[in-house]
Amino acid sequence: KISGDYYAFLKDNQDLRKTEERKVIINDLKLLAQIQNRGIDAFITKDQKMIPKMITPLKENKNLNFEYLDLTIPLKDKLGLLF
């Protein structure tokens, strides 16, 4: 249900549709919906394209509420000395 809601919201985003295949979009949205459903508090990936095309619009409009950790930024820089 949540992934369908996310897809319905993003399906007309031409920038997203131009750069990604439909299968990729659907699979990414299923993953984001599972994270949201299970109450997972963070998502780690190197896919920087996902931030402006999926993560930001869904956070602003669909209450996506987990932290996105970009692996291109060293974890010690993002989270502190522990890493």
PDB file of C-alpha atoms in Angstrom:
ATOM      1  CA  LYS A   1       0.000   0.000   0.000  1.00  0.00           C
ATOM      2  CA  ILE A   2       2.712   2.500   0.923  1.00  0.00           C
ATOM      3  CA  SER A   3       4.859   1.739  -2.146  1.00  0.00           C
ATOM      4  CA  GLY A   4       1.792   2.242  -4.357  1.00  0.00           C
ATOM      5  CA  ASP A   5       1.134   5.573  -2.667  1.00  0.00           C
ATOM      6  CA  TYR A   6       4.755   6.605  -3.220  1.00  0.00           C
ATOM      7  CA  TYR A   7       4.608   5.521  -6.868  1.00  0.00           C
ATOM      8  CA  ALA A   8       1.352   7.400  -7.477  1.00  0.00           C
ATOM      9  CA  PHE A   9       2.958  10.527  -6.035  1.00  0.00           C
ATOM     10  CA  LEU A  10       6.194  10.270  -8.077  1.00  0.00           C
ATOM     11  CA  LYS A  11       4.903   8.736 -11.339  1.00  0.00           C
ATOM     12  CA  ASP A  12       4.560  12.085 -13.124  1.00  0.00           C
ATOM     13  CA  ASN A  13       8.040  13.285 -12.143  1.00  0.00           C
ATOM     14  CA  GLN A  14       9.571  13.627 -15.611  1.00  0.00           C
ATOM     15  CA  ASP A  15      13.122  14.086 -14.299  1.00  0.00           C
ATOM     16  CA  LEU A  16      12.897  10.779 -12.464  1.00  0.00           C
ATOM     17  CA  ARG A  17      11.315   8.990 -15.437  1.00  0.00           C
ATOM     18  CA  LYS A  18      13.981  10.220 -17.865  1.00  0.00           C
ATOM     19  CA  THR A  19      16.898   8.890 -15.854  1.00  0.00           C
ATOM     20  CA  GLU A  20      15.571   5.681 -14.321  1.00  0.00           C
ATOM     21  CA  GLU A  21      13.868   2.598 -15.677  1.00  0.00           C
ATOM     22  CA  ARG A  22      10.400   1.832 -14.367  1.00  0.00           C
ATOM     23  CA  LYS A  23      11.686  -1.387 -12.707  1.00  0.00           C
ATOM     24  CA  VAL A  24      14.342   0.569 -10.809  1.00  0.00           C
ATOM     25  CA  ILE A  25      11.812   3.131  -9.602  1.00  0.00           C
ATOM     26  CA  ILE A  26       9.361   0.466  -8.437  1.00  0.00           C
ATOM     27  CA  ASN A  27      12.055  -1.562  -6.666  1.00  0.00           C
ATOM     28  CA  ASP A  28      13.472   1.527  -4.941  1.00  0.00           C
ATOM     29  CA  LEU A  29      10.005   2.567  -3.788  1.00  0.00           C
ATOM     30  CA  LYS A  30       9.301  -0.929  -2.440  1.00  0.00           C
ATOM     31  CA  LEU A  31      12.519  -0.727  -0.443  1.00  0.00           C
ATOM     32  CA  LEU A  32      11.636   2.719   0.930  1.00  0.00           C
ATOM     33  CA  ALA A  33       8.130   1.503   1.838  1.00  0.00           C
ATOM     34  CA  GLN A  34       9.552  -1.505   3.721  1.00  0.00           C
ATOM     35  CA  ILE A  35      11.891   0.774   5.649  1.00  0.00           C
ATOM     36  CA  GLN A  36       8.979   3.044   6.538  1.00  0.00           C
ATOM     37  CA  ASN A  37       6.646   0.131   7.461  1.00  0.00           C
ATOM     38  CA  ARG A  38       9.164  -1.546   9.717  1.00  0.00           C
ATOM     39  CA  GLY A  39      10.128   1.636  11.554  1.00  0.00           C
ATOM     40  CA  ILE A  40      13.762   1.401  10.512  1.00  0.00           C
ATOM     41  CA  ASP A  41      15.468   4.662  11.432  1.00  0.00           C
ATOM     42  CA  ALA A  42      18.194   4.894   8.759  1.00  0.00           C
ATOM     43  CA  PHE A  43      18.986   3.914   5.184  1.00  0.00           C
ATOM     44  CA  ILE A  44      22.574   3.667   3.895  1.00  0.00           C
ATOM     45  CA  THR A  45      23.423   3.808   0.187  1.00  0.00           C
ATOM     46  CA  LYS A  46      25.810   5.324  -2.353  1.00  0.00           C
ATOM     47  CA  ASP A  47      22.932   6.218  -4.690  1.00  0.00           C
ATOM     48  CA  GLN A  48      23.142  10.014  -4.559  1.00  0.00           C
ATOM     49  CA  LYS A  49      20.577  10.366  -7.369  1.00  0.00           C
ATOM     50  CA  MET A  50      17.914   9.048  -5.015  1.00  0.00           C
ATOM     51  CA  ILE A  51      18.077  12.094  -2.704  1.00  0.00           C
ATOM     52  CA  PRO A  52      16.616  14.824  -4.936  1.00  0.00           C
ATOM     53  CA  LYS A  53      14.463  12.505  -7.040  1.00  0.00           C
ATOM     54  CA  MET A  54      12.839  10.314  -4.380  1.00  0.00           C
ATOM     55  CA  ILE A  55      13.920  10.924  -0.790  1.00  0.00           C
ATOM     56  CA  THR A  56      13.390  14.700  -0.617  1.00  0.00           C
ATOM     57  CA  PRO A  57       9.965  14.775  -2.343  1.00  0.00           C
ATOM     58  CA  LEU A  58       8.709  11.874  -0.222  1.00  0.00           C
ATOM     59  CA  LYS A  59      10.007  13.431   3.011  1.00  0.00           C
ATOM     60  CA  GLU A  60       8.348  16.754   2.170  1.00  0.00           C
ATOM     61  CA  ASN A  61       5.028  15.331   0.955  1.00  0.00           C
ATOM     62  CA  LYS A  62       4.545  11.782   2.256  1.00  0.00           C
ATOM     63  CA  ASN A  63       6.108  11.900   5.733  1.00  0.00           C
ATOM     64  CA  LEU A  64       9.032   9.639   4.936  1.00  0.00           C
ATOM     65  CA  ASN A  65      10.822   9.750   8.268  1.00  0.00           C
ATOM     66  CA  PHE A  66      14.136   7.955   8.375  1.00  0.00           C
ATOM     67  CA  GLU A  67      17.669   9.250   8.140  1.00  0.00           C
ATOM     68  CA  TYR A  68      19.423   8.866   4.799  1.00  0.00           C
ATOM     69  CA  LEU A  69      23.141   8.112   5.134  1.00  0.00           C
ATOM     70  CA  ASP A  70      25.189   8.751   2.008  1.00  0.00           C
ATOM     71  CA  LEU A  71      28.127   6.339   1.825  1.00  0.00           C
ATOM     72  CA  THR A  72      30.098   8.761  -0.319  1.00  0.00           C
ATOM     73  CA  ILE A  73      30.519  10.763   2.914  1.00  0.00           C
ATOM     74  CA  PRO A  74      32.697   8.884   5.425  1.00  0.00           C
ATOM     75  CA  LEU A  75      30.659   7.721   8.423  1.00  0.00           C
ATOM     76  CA  LYS A  76      33.152   9.328  10.823  1.00  0.00           C
ATOM     77  CA  ASP A  77      32.384  12.701   9.165  1.00  0.00           C
ATOM     78  CA  LYS A  78      28.647  12.139   9.368  1.00  0.00           C
ATOM     79  CA  LEU A  79      28.330  10.418  12.749  1.00  0.00           C
ATOM     80  CA  GLY A  80      31.436  11.420  14.671  1.00  0.00           C
ATOM     81  CA  LEU A  81      34.569   9.848  16.083  1.00  0.00           C
ATOM     82  CA  LEU A  82      33.001   6.495  16.968  1.00  0.00           C
ATOM     83  CA  PHE A  83      33.285   5.473  13.336  1.00  0.00           C
TER      84      PHE A  83
END
